[in-house]
CSV table of C-alpha atoms in Angstrom, one decimal:
chain,number,residue,atom,x,y,z
A,11,UNK,CA,30.0,-11.2,-22.6
A,12,UNK,CA,30.8,-8.8,-19.8
A,13,UNK,CA,28.4,-8.3,-17.0
A,14,UNK,CA,28.2,-4.9,-15.2
A,15,UNK,CA,26.7,-4.6,-11.8
A,16,UNK,CA,24.5,-1.5,-11.6
A,17,UNK,CA,24.7,0.8,-8.6
A,18,UNK,CA,21.7,1.0,-6.4
A,19,UNK,CA,21.2,4.7,-7.1
A,20,UNK,CA,20.7,3.9,-10.8
A,21,UNK,CA,17.5,2.0,-9.9
A,22,UNK,CA,16.3,3.9,-6.8
A,23,UNK,CA,13.2,5.5,-8.5
A,24,UNK,CA,12.1,2.2,-10.1
A,25,UNK,CA,12.6,0.2,-6.9
A,26,UNK,CA,10.9,2.9,-4.7
A,27,UNK,CA,7.8,3.0,-7.0
A,28,UNK,CA,7.7,-0.8,-6.9
A,29,UNK,CA,8.0,-0.9,-3.1
A,30,UNK,CA,5.2,1.7,-2.7
A,31,UNK,CA,2.9,-0.1,-5.2
A,32,UNK,CA,3.5,-3.5,-3.6
A,33,UNK,CA,2.8,-2.1,-0.2
A,34,UNK,CA,-0.5,-0.5,-1.3
A,35,UNK,CA,-1.5,-3.7,-3.1
A,36,UNK,CA,-0.9,-5.8,0.0
A,37,UNK,CA,-2.6,-3.3,2.4
A,38,UNK,CA,-5.7,-2.5,0.3
A,39,UNK,CA,-6.4,-5.7,-1.8
A,40,UNK,CA,-8.7,-7.7,0.4
A,41,UNK,CA,-11.0,-10.7,0.0
A,42,UNK,CA,-13.6,-12.1,2.4
A,43,UNK,CA,-11.1,-14.6,4.0
A,44,UNK,CA,-9.4,-14.0,7.3
A,45,UNK,CA,-6.3,-15.9,6.4
A,46,UNK,CA,-5.8,-14.0,3.1
A,47,UNK,CA,-6.3,-10.6,4.9
A,48,UNK,CA,-3.8,-11.6,7.6
A,49,UNK,CA,-1.3,-12.8,5.1
A,50,UNK,CA,-1.5,-9.7,2.9
A,51,UNK,CA,-1.5,-7.3,5.9
A,52,UNK,CA,1.5,-9.1,7.4
A,53,UNK,CA,3.4,-8.7,4.1
A,54,UNK,CA,2.5,-5.0,4.0
A,55,UNK,CA,3.6,-4.4,7.6
A,56,UNK,CA,7.1,-5.7,6.9
A,57,UNK,CA,7.4,-2.9,4.4
A,58,UNK,CA,6.4,0.0,6.7
A,59,UNK,CA,6.9,1.4,10.1
A,60,UNK,CA,4.4,1.8,13.0
A,61,UNK,CA,2.3,4.3,11.0
A,62,UNK,CA,0.9,1.5,8.9
A,63,UNK,CA,0.4,-0.7,11.9
A,64,UNK,CA,-1.6,2.1,13.5
A,65,UNK,CA,-3.9,2.4,10.5
A,66,UNK,CA,-4.3,-1.4,10.4
A,67,UNK,CA,-5.1,-1.4,14.2
A,68,UNK,CA,-7.7,1.4,13.7
A,69,UNK,CA,-9.4,-0.5,10.9
A,70,UNK,CA,-9.4,-3.7,12.9
A,71,UNK,CA,-10.8,-2.0,16.0
A,72,UNK,CA,-13.7,-0.5,14.0
A,73,UNK,CA,-14.6,-4.0,12.6
A,74,UNK,CA,-13.6,-3.1,9.0
A,75,UNK,CA,-12.0,-6.5,8.3
A,76,UNK,CA,-14.8,-8.4,10.1
A,77,UNK,CA,-17.3,-6.6,7.9
A,78,UNK,CA,-15.4,-7.6,4.8
A,79,UNK,CA,-15.6,-11.2,5.8
A,80,UNK,CA,-19.2,-11.2,7.0
A,81,UNK,CA,-20.4,-9.2,4.0
A,82,UNK,CA,-18.5,-11.2,1.4
A,83,UNK,CA,-16.8,-8.1,0.2
A,84,UNK,CA,-13.7,-7.9,-2.0
A,85,UNK,CA,-11.6,-4.8,-2.4
A,86,UNK,CA,-9.1,-4.1,-5.1
A,87,UNK,CA,-6.7,-1.2,-5.5
A,88,UNK,CA,-5.4,0.3,-8.8
A,89,UNK,CA,-2.5,2.8,-8.6
A,90,UNK,CA,-3.2,5.7,-10.9
A,91,UNK,CA,-0.1,7.9,-10.3
A,92,UNK,CA,2.9,8.1,-8.0
A,93,UNK,CA,5.5,10.7,-7.3
A,94,UNK,CA,8.8,10.1,-5.5
A,95,UNK,CA,11.4,12.8,-4.7
A,96,UNK,CA,14.7,11.0,-4.7
A,97,UNK,CA,16.8,14.1,-4.3
A,98,UNK,CA,17.2,13.7,-0.6
A,99,UNK,CA,16.6,11.0,2.0
A,100,UNK,CA,14.2,10.0,3.3
A,101,UNK,CA,12.4,10.1,0.0
A,102,UNK,CA,9.0,11.8,0.1
A,103,UNK,CA,6.2,10.1,-1.9
A,104,UNK,CA,2.6,10.6,-2.8
A,105,UNK,CA,0.4,7.8,-4.2
A,106,UNK,CA,-2.9,8.3,-5.9
A,107,UNK,CA,-5.2,5.4,-6.8
A,108,UNK,CA,-8.7,4.0,-6.9
A,109,UNK,CA,-10.2,1.3,-4.7
A,110,UNK,CA,-13.1,-0.8,-5.9
A,111,UNK,CA,-15.2,-2.3,-3.1
A,112,UNK,CA,-17.2,-5.1,-4.6
A,113,UNK,CA,-20.2,-6.0,-2.5
A,114,UNK,CA,-23.0,-8.5,-3.4
A,115,UNK,CA,-25.3,-5.7,-4.6
A,116,UNK,CA,-23.0,-2.9,-5.6
A,117,UNK,CA,-19.5,-1.7,-6.5
A,118,UNK,CA,-18.2,1.4,-4.8
A,119,UNK,CA,-15.2,3.2,-6.3
A,120,UNK,CA,-13.2,5.4,-3.9
A,121,UNK,CA,-10.4,7.9,-4.6
A,122,UNK,CA,-7.3,7.2,-2.4
A,123,UNK,CA,-4.4,9.5,-1.8
A,124,UNK,CA,-1.6,8.6,0.6
A,125,UNK,CA,1.8,10.0,1.3
A,126,UNK,CA,4.9,9.2,3.3
A,127,UNK,CA,8.6,8.8,3.2
A,128,UNK,CA,11.0,6.0,2.2
A,129,UNK,CA,14.1,5.2,4.2
A,130,UNK,CA,16.8,2.8,3.0
A,131,UNK,CA,17.1,-0.4,5.1
A,132,UNK,CA,18.7,-3.7,4.6
A,133,UNK,CA,17.2,-5.9,1.9
A,134,UNK,CA,15.6,-9.1,3.2
A,135,UNK,CA,13.2,-11.9,2.0
A,136,UNK,CA,10.4,-9.9,3.5
A,137,UNK,CA,11.6,-6.6,2.1
A,138,UNK,CA,13.5,-7.2,-1.2
A,139,UNK,CA,13.6,-3.5,-2.2
A,140,UNK,CA,15.3,-2.4,0.9
A,141,UNK,CA,13.0,0.5,1.8
A,142,UNK,CA,10.9,1.2,4.8
A,143,UNK,CA,7.8,3.4,4.5
A,144,UNK,CA,7.6,5.9,7.3
A,145,UNK,CA,5.1,8.5,8.5
A,146,UNK,CA,2.5,7.0,6.1
A,147,UNK,CA,-0.8,8.7,6.1
A,148,UNK,CA,-4.0,8.7,4.1
A,149,UNK,CA,-4.9,12.1,2.8
A,150,UNK,CA,-8.1,11.1,1.1
A,151,UNK,CA,-10.3,8.0,0.9
A,152,UNK,CA,-13.7,9.1,-0.4
A,153,UNK,CA,-16.4,7.5,-2.5
A,154,UNK,CA,-16.6,8.8,-6.0
A,155,UNK,CA,-19.0,6.4,-7.6
A,156,UNK,CA,-21.5,3.7,-6.7
A,157,UNK,CA,-22.9,1.2,-9.3
A,158,UNK,CA,-25.6,-1.4,-8.7
A,159,UNK,CA,-24.8,-5.0,-9.6
């Protein structure tokens, strides 16, 4: 049986979407445990530039992560859609999803829209897809539904 090595460009779209999805999962999936939060955020920050670090620092400064721990809150993201333009580098992307914030007495669902660019970098253990998210920004993060538990 003959094996053929595929060229990277054959899988760019698939790998780009996987990178973006994984980054968002690490950044937005949180549980009320400081070590879990630090571990996930650390993984996310290997996949992005200073724009993600800036958002993390802003959330930390406002006490967002402390409130998650103190309030026994869990947060889960679900990616609804993603577009990536692979015609020219860096690759522009837009990601749309929903975040569920599970509190002891309620579940809040938020609509999340982010965008940024992907730049090719060397693959590593911390970044197996070989992309770096740049100029990442949140366009929308608003409550769309609240349910009592």
